[in-house]
Amino acid sequence: MVRANTPWLTTLAVLVAAYIVAALLETVTLILFRGHLQGQRLGEYYGYASLACLGLVLSAPALGRQLLLSWRRGLGLSALGFAAAHTYLTFEHVLGGHWEALDFLGGEERLGAWLGVAALGLMLPLALTSTNGWIRRLGRQWRTLHRLIFPVAGLALAHAVWLGASGWPLKVLTLLAAAVVLLLRIRPRPKRLARKEHIDAS
């Protein structure tokens, strides 16, 4: 999910950028919506922002851009931050601040909600072990653990398409973006780039 030698300053810069994006999204929703509807929409936008960060994390090795590779730690932490904000706003403005409200959802909606919860849960150990110290402690096991980014992204994508309230145009666009990321990951790459990706971990 991150490179072992990602400088903390780069990570901080990405987190600041993510905070600016969050502030802009909040401003947009404040202009367009009011009350619970604003909280619901902002929560949804944060969910898509988290998914976008995950897509960039997965795309970085395939694109082979040094700058993008150095952003992966910050992008991964930003994905968790957006996902946490999405969960909180959904809890407050969709479930009314009561987990029991999940019982009133239909079976398919409840399953879609639990897909998002599972994605968030799997992101936590990735964030907690994203420091250079944990990379050294875990060694090769670190790479194995951080391959959880693939099921995390899959669960988050399924959650967004399943429960997203913005309509099918945004859902179709999300699926197309996911297809591009998948093609980037599976396309043949030069041996030197493939070797570098193996060393940097993903």
GROMACS .gro file of C-alpha atoms in nm:
model
  202
    1MET     CA    1   0.000   0.000   0.000
    2VAL     CA    2   0.297   0.233   0.057
    3ARG     CA    3   0.665   0.247  -0.019
    4ALA     CA    4   0.904   0.183   0.265
    5ASN     CA    5   1.099   0.503   0.195
    6THR     CA    6   0.804   0.738   0.152
    7PRO     CA    7   0.909   1.062   0.326
    8TRP     CA    8   0.676   1.179   0.603
    9LEU     CA    9   0.666   1.526   0.447
   10THR     CA   10   0.513   1.386   0.127
   11THR     CA   11   0.256   1.196   0.332
   12LEU     CA   12   0.169   1.513   0.524
   13ALA     CA   13   0.130   1.707   0.198
   14VAL     CA   14  -0.116   1.449   0.064
   15LEU     CA   15  -0.314   1.455   0.389
   16VAL     CA   16  -0.335   1.835   0.373
   17ALA     CA   17  -0.456   1.810   0.013
   18ALA     CA   18  -0.719   1.557   0.122
   19TYR     CA   19  -0.834   1.796   0.395
   20ILE     CA   20  -0.870   2.074   0.137
   21VAL     CA   21  -1.076   1.842  -0.084
   22ALA     CA   22  -1.297   1.756   0.215
   23ALA     CA   23  -1.349   2.125   0.288
   24LEU     CA   24  -1.443   2.192  -0.075
   25LEU     CA   25  -1.691   1.902  -0.076
   26GLU     CA   26  -1.845   2.035   0.245
   27THR     CA   27  -1.878   2.381   0.090
   28VAL     CA   28  -2.046   2.241  -0.221
   29THR     CA   29  -2.296   2.037  -0.022
   30LEU     CA   30  -2.367   2.334   0.206
   31ILE     CA   31  -2.455   2.545  -0.100
   32LEU     CA   32  -2.669   2.276  -0.265
   33PHE     CA   33  -2.836   2.105   0.032
   34ARG     CA   34  -2.959   2.172   0.384
   35GLY     CA   35  -3.014   1.970   0.702
   36HIS     CA   36  -3.002   1.592   0.691
   37LEU     CA   37  -2.985   1.595   0.312
   38GLN     CA   38  -2.658   1.786   0.328
   39GLY     CA   39  -2.514   1.530   0.571
   40GLN     CA   40  -2.632   1.241   0.354
   41ARG     CA   41  -2.484   1.386   0.036
   42LEU     CA   42  -2.159   1.488   0.200
   43GLY     CA   43  -2.126   1.139   0.345
   44GLU     CA   44  -2.177   0.991   0.000
   45TYR     CA   45  -1.920   1.225  -0.157
   46TYR     CA   46  -1.669   1.129   0.111
   47GLY     CA   47  -1.735   0.765   0.026
   48TYR     CA   48  -1.653   0.826  -0.339
   49ALA     CA   49  -1.346   1.028  -0.237
   50SER     CA   50  -1.225   0.728  -0.037
   51LEU     CA   51  -1.281   0.504  -0.337
   52ALA     CA   52  -1.088   0.747  -0.559
   53CYS     CA   53  -0.792   0.739  -0.318
   54LEU     CA   54  -0.796   0.358  -0.324
   55GLY     CA   55  -0.798   0.366  -0.704
   56LEU     CA   56  -0.493   0.593  -0.709
   57VAL     CA   57  -0.312   0.365  -0.462
   58LEU     CA   58  -0.373   0.069  -0.690
   59SER     CA   59  -0.286   0.261  -1.008
   60ALA     CA   60   0.044   0.404  -0.884
   61PRO     CA   61   0.264   0.095  -0.942
   62ALA     CA   62   0.119   0.037  -1.289
   63LEU     CA   63   0.167   0.400  -1.393
   64GLY     CA   64   0.522   0.389  -1.264
   65ARG     CA   65   0.526   0.760  -1.183
   66GLN     CA   66   0.777   0.831  -0.908
   67LEU     CA   67   0.571   1.116  -0.761
   68LEU     CA   68   0.252   0.911  -0.755
   69LEU     CA   69   0.437   0.620  -0.597
   70SER     CA   70   0.562   0.848  -0.322
   71TRP     CA   71   0.203   0.957  -0.252
   72ARG     CA   72   0.073   0.609  -0.178
   73ARG     CA   73   0.101   0.624   0.200
   74GLY     CA   74  -0.081   0.957   0.216
   75LEU     CA   75  -0.344   0.836  -0.029
   76GLY     CA   76  -0.403   0.521   0.174
   77LEU     CA   77  -0.444   0.718   0.497
   78SER     CA   78  -0.668   0.967   0.317
   79ALA     CA   79  -0.885   0.679   0.195
   80LEU     CA   80  -0.931   0.568   0.556
   81GLY     CA   81  -1.008   0.923   0.669
   82PHE     CA   82  -1.271   0.974   0.400
   83ALA     CA   83  -1.420   0.631   0.474
   84ALA     CA   84  -1.440   0.709   0.847
   85ALA     CA   85  -1.611   1.043   0.774
   86HIS     CA   86  -1.849   0.866   0.534
   87THR     CA   87  -1.937   0.611   0.802
   88TYR     CA   88  -1.998   0.878   1.068
   89LEU     CA   89  -2.219   1.094   0.846
   90THR     CA   90  -2.415   0.791   0.730
   91PHE     CA   91  -2.465   0.685   1.091
   92GLU     CA   92  -2.588   1.032   1.190
   93HIS     CA   93  -2.793   1.134   0.887
   94VAL     CA   94  -2.913   0.807   0.735
   95LEU     CA   95  -2.947   0.582   1.040
   96GLY     CA   96  -3.045   0.869   1.269
   97GLY     CA   97  -2.765   0.795   1.514
   98HIS     CA   98  -2.894   0.444   1.593
   99TRP     CA   99  -2.734   0.121   1.469
  100GLU     CA  100  -3.069  -0.048   1.529
  101ALA     CA  101  -3.195   0.135   1.221
  102LEU     CA  102  -3.002  -0.123   1.013
  103ASP     CA  103  -3.276  -0.370   1.107
  104PHE     CA  104  -3.526  -0.163   0.912
  105LEU     CA  105  -3.325  -0.186   0.590
  106GLY     CA  106  -3.411  -0.447   0.332
  107GLY     CA  107  -3.198  -0.760   0.318
  108GLU     CA  108  -3.001  -0.645   0.013
  109GLU     CA  109  -2.948  -0.296   0.154
  110ARG     CA  110  -2.827  -0.439   0.484
  111LEU     CA  111  -2.581  -0.664   0.304
  112GLY     CA  112  -2.455  -0.366   0.102
  113ALA     CA  113  -2.404  -0.170   0.424
  114TRP     CA  114  -2.203  -0.454   0.580
  115LEU     CA  115  -1.979  -0.463   0.272
  116GLY     CA  116  -1.880  -0.106   0.353
  117VAL     CA  117  -1.823  -0.191   0.719
  118ALA     CA  118  -1.600  -0.482   0.616
  119ALA     CA  119  -1.397  -0.257   0.384
  120LEU     CA  120  -1.346  -0.004   0.664
  121GLY     CA  121  -1.246  -0.279   0.908
  122LEU     CA  122  -0.985  -0.418   0.668
  123MET     CA  123  -0.841  -0.072   0.610
  124LEU     CA  124  -0.757  -0.027   0.978
  125PRO     CA  125  -0.465  -0.277   0.999
  126LEU     CA  126  -0.325  -0.133   0.675
  127ALA     CA  127  -0.322   0.217   0.823
  128LEU     CA  128  -0.180   0.102   1.157
  129THR     CA  129   0.109  -0.080   0.987
  130SER     CA  130   0.185   0.189   0.728
  131THR     CA  131   0.486   0.329   0.916
  132ASN     CA  132   0.845   0.248   0.828
  133GLY     CA  133   0.885   0.084   1.169
  134TRP     CA  134   0.610  -0.168   1.099
  135ILE     CA  135   0.749  -0.231   0.751
  136ARG     CA  136   1.081  -0.330   0.911
  137ARG     CA  137   0.914  -0.539   1.184
  138LEU     CA  138   0.690  -0.737   0.953
  139GLY     CA  139   0.938  -0.786   0.669
  140ARG     CA  140   0.789  -0.999   0.393
  141GLN     CA  141   0.467  -1.042   0.592
  142TRP     CA  142   0.409  -0.669   0.544
  143ARG     CA  143   0.366  -0.718   0.170
  144THR     CA  144   0.125  -1.004   0.230
  145LEU     CA  145  -0.080  -0.799   0.476
  146HIS     CA  146  -0.099  -0.499   0.246
  147ARG     CA  147  -0.236  -0.706  -0.038
  148LEU     CA  148  -0.560  -0.663   0.156
  149ILE     CA  149  -0.587  -0.341  -0.046
  150PHE     CA  150  -0.738  -0.551  -0.326
  151PRO     CA  151  -1.033  -0.693  -0.128
  152VAL     CA  152  -1.074  -0.354   0.041
  153ALA     CA  153  -1.112  -0.184  -0.296
  154GLY     CA  154  -1.347  -0.458  -0.420
  155LEU     CA  155  -1.569  -0.434  -0.111
  156ALA     CA  156  -1.573  -0.054  -0.127
  157LEU     CA  157  -1.663  -0.059  -0.497
  158ALA     CA  158  -1.946  -0.308  -0.441
  159HIS     CA  159  -2.072  -0.099  -0.147
  160ALA     CA  160  -2.071   0.223  -0.353
  161VAL     CA  161  -2.247   0.074  -0.655
  162TRP     CA  162  -2.493  -0.116  -0.437
  163LEU     CA  163  -2.602   0.164  -0.204
  164GLY     CA  164  -2.488   0.491  -0.364
  165ALA     CA  165  -2.776   0.739  -0.389
  166SER     CA  166  -2.639   0.964  -0.665
  167GLY     CA  167  -2.793   0.767  -0.948
  168TRP     CA  168  -2.659   0.542  -1.220
  169PRO     CA  169  -2.453   0.800  -1.416
  170LEU     CA  170  -2.208   0.833  -1.125
  171LYS     CA  171  -2.219   0.459  -1.061
  172VAL     CA  172  -2.140   0.382  -1.426
  173LEU     CA  173  -1.855   0.635  -1.418
  174THR     CA  174  -1.722   0.466  -1.102
  175LEU     CA  175  -1.736   0.123  -1.268
  176LEU     CA  176  -1.555   0.257  -1.576
  177ALA     CA  177  -1.283   0.408  -1.356
  178ALA     CA  178  -1.253   0.075  -1.174
  179ALA     CA  179  -1.218  -0.104  -1.509
  180VAL     CA  180  -0.935   0.132  -1.607
  181VAL     CA  181  -0.755   0.063  -1.277
  182LEU     CA  182  -0.798  -0.311  -1.331
  183LEU     CA  183  -0.657  -0.289  -1.685
  184LEU     CA  184  -0.360  -0.093  -1.555
  185ARG     CA  185  -0.293  -0.362  -1.297
  186ILE     CA  186  -0.317  -0.662  -1.530
  187ARG     CA  187  -0.151  -0.522  -1.843
  188PRO     CA  188   0.199  -0.656  -1.922
  189ARG     CA  189   0.472  -0.427  -1.793
  190PRO     CA  190   0.844  -0.401  -1.867
  191LYS     CA  191   1.056  -0.632  -1.654
  192ARG     CA  192   1.235  -0.344  -1.484
  193LEU     CA  193   0.907  -0.184  -1.375
  194ALA     CA  194   0.768  -0.519  -1.257
  195ARG     CA  195   1.083  -0.579  -1.052
  196LYS     CA  196   1.061  -0.231  -0.900
  197GLU     CA  197   0.696  -0.287  -0.807
  198HIS     CA  198   0.788  -0.614  -0.635
  199ILE     CA  199   1.054  -0.441  -0.428
  200ASP     CA  200   0.837  -0.141  -0.336
  201ALA     CA  201   0.544  -0.368  -0.238
  202SER     CA  202   0.181  -0.333  -0.318
   0.00000   0.00000   0.00000
